[in-house]
């Protein structure tokens, strides 16, 4: 179902260099959502709506709020969401995620926006996470460069990879959360709030 339309989004992403999630990472994300019966999702970084649509398609009770700061990508996402008839279950927000306040609480927060801002996204939106909720982050490995910094040539890229490393350290040393790291797709982390048994 819908696979032709999904492939069209993948093709568009390739053509216009939009960094959508790797298929294996997406499969992991989908399985996680099913396994934990997740219904309310906040995504930081919609791009053209690829992950938001894939998450919403899992189950008709799922609602995704997704934030994108780039005008062109936001409108492309809007178009794609409409093509799937998902406008009631995907709320697209055109904004810089660091400049908005959300009231709702979510079962899952999926962080997939500017890699240099990961700690800021995590800290800002952890207030919007339900007690039993999880925060999943994509691109924790950044094309393998986090593990192999010797491959990095440009200074900007090195700074970015250093920030991802700092984020990993931040997650490891965060005593309110337990984080697991997965070498799937471009590297994924899953952080869950500790409870009294942890
Ligand atoms: N989740 C998408 C891919 C997102 S790519 C998918 O896998 O299909 C990352 C996106 O985050 C980019 O489109 C970029 O414009 C957006 N972004 C980066 N920083 C942001 C911010 N501070 N607020 C909102 N969007 C941001
Ligand atoms: Mg990503």
Short mmCIF file of C-alpha atoms and ligand atoms in Angstrom, two decimals:
data_model
loop_
_atom_site.label_atom_id
_atom_site.label_comp_id
_atom_site.label_asym_id
_atom_site.label_seq_id
_atom_site.Cartn_x
_atom_site.Cartn_y
_atom_site.Cartn_z
CA UNK A 1 0.00 0.00 0.00
CA UNK A 2 1.19 3.48 -0.90
CA UNK A 3 4.60 2.15 -1.82
CA UNK A 4 4.61 3.85 -5.21
CA UNK A 5 4.04 7.22 -3.56
CA UNK A 6 6.71 6.51 -0.94
CA UNK A 7 9.17 5.67 -3.73
CA UNK A 8 8.34 8.97 -5.40
CA UNK A 9 9.32 10.83 -2.24
CA UNK A 10 12.57 8.85 -2.08
CA UNK A 11 13.28 9.75 -5.70
CA UNK A 12 12.60 13.44 -5.06
CA UNK A 13 14.91 13.33 -2.02
CA UNK A 14 17.70 11.84 -4.09
CA UNK A 15 17.24 14.30 -6.90
CA UNK A 16 17.20 17.37 -4.64
CA UNK A 17 19.71 16.10 -2.09
CA UNK A 18 17.31 15.95 0.84
CA UNK A 19 18.85 13.90 3.67
CA UNK A 20 15.98 11.52 4.44
CA UNK A 21 16.45 8.63 6.84
CA UNK A 22 18.16 5.47 5.64
CA UNK A 23 15.79 2.59 5.00
CA UNK A 24 17.27 0.34 7.70
CA UNK A 25 17.00 3.14 10.24
CA UNK A 26 13.42 3.78 9.22
CA UNK A 27 12.60 0.08 9.64
CA UNK A 28 14.06 0.19 13.15
CA UNK A 29 12.03 3.31 13.98
CA UNK A 30 8.82 1.71 12.69
CA UNK A 31 9.42 -1.49 14.70
CA UNK A 32 10.10 0.56 17.83
CA UNK A 33 6.85 2.51 17.41
CA UNK A 34 4.87 -0.72 16.96
CA UNK A 35 6.54 -2.54 19.84
CA UNK A 36 5.98 0.30 22.31
CA UNK A 37 2.49 1.13 21.11
CA UNK A 38 3.46 4.73 20.46
CA UNK A 39 0.65 7.05 19.36
CA UNK A 40 1.81 10.63 19.78
CA UNK A 41 5.04 11.62 18.10
CA UNK A 42 6.99 14.86 17.89
CA UNK A 43 9.54 15.07 15.11
CA UNK A 44 12.20 17.78 14.92
CA UNK A 45 13.19 18.12 11.25
CA UNK A 46 10.43 17.15 8.80
CA UNK A 47 12.33 17.81 5.57
CA UNK A 48 9.76 16.72 2.94
CA UNK A 49 7.69 14.58 5.28
CA UNK A 50 9.20 11.18 4.49
CA UNK A 51 9.62 9.90 8.07
CA UNK A 52 6.46 11.66 9.31
CA UNK A 53 4.37 9.95 6.63
CA UNK A 54 6.00 6.56 7.21
CA UNK A 55 5.33 6.83 10.95
CA UNK A 56 1.73 7.96 10.48
CA UNK A 57 1.06 5.07 8.10
CA UNK A 58 1.82 2.49 10.82
CA UNK A 59 -1.53 2.87 12.53
CA UNK A 60 -4.56 5.12 12.14
CA UNK A 61 -4.37 6.17 15.81
CA UNK A 62 -0.93 7.69 15.38
CA UNK A 63 -0.50 11.46 15.33
CA UNK A 64 2.72 13.17 14.31
CA UNK A 65 3.62 16.80 14.98
CA UNK A 66 6.65 17.71 12.91
CA UNK A 67 8.71 20.91 12.76
CA UNK A 68 10.63 22.23 9.75
CA UNK A 69 12.30 25.61 9.39
CA UNK A 70 12.95 25.57 5.65
CA UNK A 71 10.10 27.08 3.61
CA UNK A 72 10.56 25.05 0.48
CA UNK A 73 10.83 21.73 2.31
CA UNK A 74 7.84 22.58 4.48
CA UNK A 75 5.66 23.18 1.40
CA UNK A 76 6.90 20.00 -0.23
CA UNK A 77 6.07 18.12 2.99
CA UNK A 78 2.61 19.69 3.00
CA UNK A 79 2.05 18.53 -0.56
CA UNK A 80 3.20 15.00 0.27
CA UNK A 81 1.07 14.77 3.42
CA UNK A 82 -1.98 15.84 1.40
CA UNK A 83 -1.22 13.29 -1.30
CA UNK A 84 -1.46 10.60 1.38
CA UNK A 85 -4.62 12.12 2.86
CA UNK A 86 -2.83 12.40 6.21
CA UNK A 87 -3.44 16.07 6.96
CA UNK A 88 -5.57 15.21 10.00
CA UNK A 89 -2.86 13.02 11.54
CA UNK A 90 0.27 14.96 10.64
CA UNK A 91 0.60 18.50 11.92
CA UNK A 92 3.31 20.34 10.04
CA UNK A 93 4.84 23.33 11.79
CA UNK A 94 6.91 25.86 9.86
CA UNK A 95 9.32 27.21 12.46
CA UNK A 96 12.76 27.01 13.94
CA UNK A 97 12.27 24.35 16.59
CA UNK A 98 14.46 26.30 19.01
CA UNK A 99 12.08 29.27 18.84
CA UNK A 100 8.74 27.67 19.56
CA UNK A 101 6.95 26.37 22.62
CA UNK A 102 4.70 23.34 22.51
CA UNK A 103 2.18 22.44 25.18
CA UNK A 104 1.52 18.80 24.29
CA UNK A 105 3.21 15.76 25.75
CA UNK A 106 4.44 13.01 23.44
CA UNK A 107 5.22 9.28 23.70
CA UNK A 108 8.15 9.71 21.35
CA UNK A 109 10.35 12.60 20.32
CA UNK A 110 12.33 11.96 17.16
CA UNK A 111 15.29 14.32 16.77
CA UNK A 112 16.49 14.59 13.18
CA UNK A 113 17.33 18.28 12.56
CA UNK A 114 20.57 20.34 12.71
CA UNK A 115 23.19 17.96 14.09
CA UNK A 116 25.04 20.75 15.91
CA UNK A 117 21.96 21.53 18.01
CA UNK A 118 21.15 18.07 19.30
CA UNK A 119 21.79 18.85 22.97
CA UNK A 120 19.61 21.96 22.69
CA UNK A 121 16.76 20.04 21.07
CA UNK A 122 16.99 17.30 23.69
CA UNK A 123 16.95 19.73 26.61
CA UNK A 124 14.25 21.96 25.18
CA UNK A 125 11.78 19.23 24.29
CA UNK A 126 12.35 16.80 27.16
CA UNK A 127 9.60 18.78 28.97
CA UNK A 128 7.24 17.61 26.23
CA UNK A 129 7.99 13.95 26.87
CA UNK A 130 5.58 11.74 28.77
CA UNK A 131 6.86 9.89 31.82
CA UNK A 132 7.23 6.61 29.94
CA UNK A 133 8.39 8.27 26.74
CA UNK A 134 11.49 7.92 24.61
CA UNK A 135 13.72 10.23 22.62
CA UNK A 136 15.17 8.73 19.45
CA UNK A 137 17.96 10.53 17.59
CA UNK A 138 19.09 9.89 14.02
CA UNK A 139 22.57 10.33 12.45
CA UNK A 140 24.48 9.67 15.64
CA UNK A 141 27.25 8.20 13.46
CA UNK A 142 27.16 10.91 10.77
CA UNK A 143 28.19 8.81 7.77
CA UNK A 144 30.66 6.90 9.93
CA UNK A 145 32.68 10.05 10.61
CA UNK A 146 32.01 9.96 14.35
CA UNK A 147 33.89 6.64 14.50
CA UNK A 148 36.52 7.61 11.92
CA UNK A 149 37.39 11.30 12.38
CA UNK A 150 40.62 10.85 10.39
CA UNK A 151 38.46 10.89 7.24
CA UNK A 152 37.29 14.44 7.91
CA UNK A 153 38.89 17.12 5.80
CA UNK A 154 36.97 20.33 6.35
CA UNK A 155 37.01 22.34 9.56
CA UNK A 156 33.24 22.87 9.56
CA UNK A 157 32.62 19.18 9.29
CA UNK A 158 35.05 18.48 12.12
CA UNK A 159 33.19 20.94 14.34
CA UNK A 160 29.92 19.26 13.52
CA UNK A 161 31.26 15.78 14.27
CA UNK A 162 32.70 17.11 17.54
CA UNK A 163 29.22 18.31 18.45
CA UNK A 164 27.72 14.91 17.76
CA UNK A 165 30.43 13.38 19.98
CA UNK A 166 29.51 15.85 22.71
CA UNK A 167 25.87 14.84 22.32
CA UNK A 168 26.82 11.17 22.72
CA UNK A 169 28.75 12.05 25.89
CA UNK A 170 25.80 14.13 27.09
CA UNK A 171 23.49 11.14 26.63
CA UNK A 172 25.89 8.71 28.30
CA UNK A 173 26.31 10.92 31.34
CA UNK A 174 22.66 11.99 31.61
CA UNK A 175 21.43 10.47 34.86
CA UNK A 176 17.74 11.03 34.08
CA UNK A 177 17.84 8.84 30.97
CA UNK A 178 19.11 5.46 29.90
CA UNK A 179 20.42 5.55 26.35
CA UNK A 180 21.12 2.69 23.98
CA UNK A 181 23.12 3.21 20.81
CA UNK A 182 22.45 1.23 17.64
CA UNK A 183 24.71 0.87 14.61
CA UNK A 184 21.72 0.85 12.31
CA UNK A 185 21.25 3.17 9.35
CA UNK A 186 23.33 6.26 10.07
CA UNK A 187 23.46 5.48 13.80
CA UNK A 188 20.50 5.77 16.12
CA UNK A 189 20.18 6.41 19.84
CA UNK A 190 17.19 5.58 22.00
CA UNK A 191 16.91 7.41 25.32
CA UNK A 192 14.30 6.43 27.85
CA UNK A 193 13.51 8.18 31.12
CA UNK A 194 14.73 6.22 34.10
CA UNK A 195 12.11 4.91 36.48
CA UNK A 196 12.42 3.73 40.08
CA UNK A 197 13.57 0.26 38.98
CA UNK A 198 16.54 1.51 36.95
N1 LIG B 1 13.23 13.46 9.23
C1 LIG B 1 13.43 13.67 7.80
C2 LIG B 1 14.78 14.28 7.48
C3 LIG B 1 15.09 15.57 8.15
S1 LIG B 1 16.52 16.33 7.47
C4 LIG B 1 13.35 12.32 7.10
O1 LIG B 1 14.13 11.44 7.48
O2 LIG B 1 12.55 12.18 6.19
C5 LIG B 1 16.75 17.59 8.66
C6 LIG B 1 15.80 18.77 8.49
O3 LIG B 1 15.84 19.52 9.68
C7 LIG B 1 16.18 19.71 7.37
O4 LIG B 1 15.14 19.78 6.42
C8 LIG B 1 16.40 21.07 8.05
O5 LIG B 1 15.90 22.16 7.33
C9 LIG B 1 15.64 20.88 9.35
N2 LIG B 1 16.11 21.66 10.48
C10 LIG B 1 17.40 21.84 10.88
N3 LIG B 1 17.45 22.59 11.98
C11 LIG B 1 16.16 22.90 12.31
C12 LIG B 1 15.56 23.66 13.35
N4 LIG B 1 16.30 24.28 14.27
N5 LIG B 1 14.22 23.75 13.38
C13 LIG B 1 13.46 23.14 12.44
N6 LIG B 1 13.98 22.41 11.42
C14 LIG B 1 15.30 22.30 11.36
MG1 LIG B 2 18.41 11.81 9.64
#
